[in-house]
């Protein structure tokens, strides 16, 4: 593989929430051209005051181009679209980009879950996946926070469905320039399936009152999901290899409110990405004719909490099991 060419790249962050806002903001701090796509009060705050990116060591107030729709922003040939919306918003986001008619776009799935890349390939030829290990918080309009230091996150990248190229190398290099740890992965999806297993506890922890039994349910849901992936012949990186990759790189500073699913409930958005986390396992299990009751229960409770705008962490384990 040759070295990445030094051509200018604009990063367009589609979904400038916790992860998208932190990544886009720190890319901008490192000197890269960045534009943001957001909505509602968050977009209004960004347009008025700029995006505030908080890190354990600094606060950056960034005045960046921001819009609600890609057509309004004005996409350009050669832009790199960092897709950072929740899985339940992915298809609508991709369609909004497609409607601009701009060719030559690169789409990078900066997301949890494993369905986004498949959807992106329906609309675009140059698609990349990033395995996101980035504790971040977004609870207030116009403000995002990186919760780890000195490294804010691990963002390994690979081409979809597989392979390495100059474009992946360039994006990885730019992420490293912004302070992230990033390696090239010829096969990124096994890493993303491993991260999917990690994220299966988000929905349980988001709705339940913290208790020892909650963590037991999380472990059982992950074991149930791993058995489904094994039955389907889907490769995923082992828990031991995942621990080795993380090492002591991600060092939390202070207390973190909760996962992205918890934050969705706390903000009262009315939606949650559990359908594309635990729901991915439920769908696969049904295709195989297998049961996946713990992941199905997680999906149903999280969806109900989001629809009813119930506050996080208010369901007892007994209620969850009833």
GROMACS .gro file of C-alpha atoms in nm, residues 89 214 242 283 307:
model
    5
   89UNK     CA    1  -3.141   0.732   1.171
  214UNK     CA    2  -2.813  -0.593   3.616
  242UNK     CA    3  -1.041  -0.657   2.257
  283UNK     CA    4  -3.322  -1.045   1.384
  307UNK     CA    5  -4.134   0.621   2.327
   0.00000   0.00000   0.00000
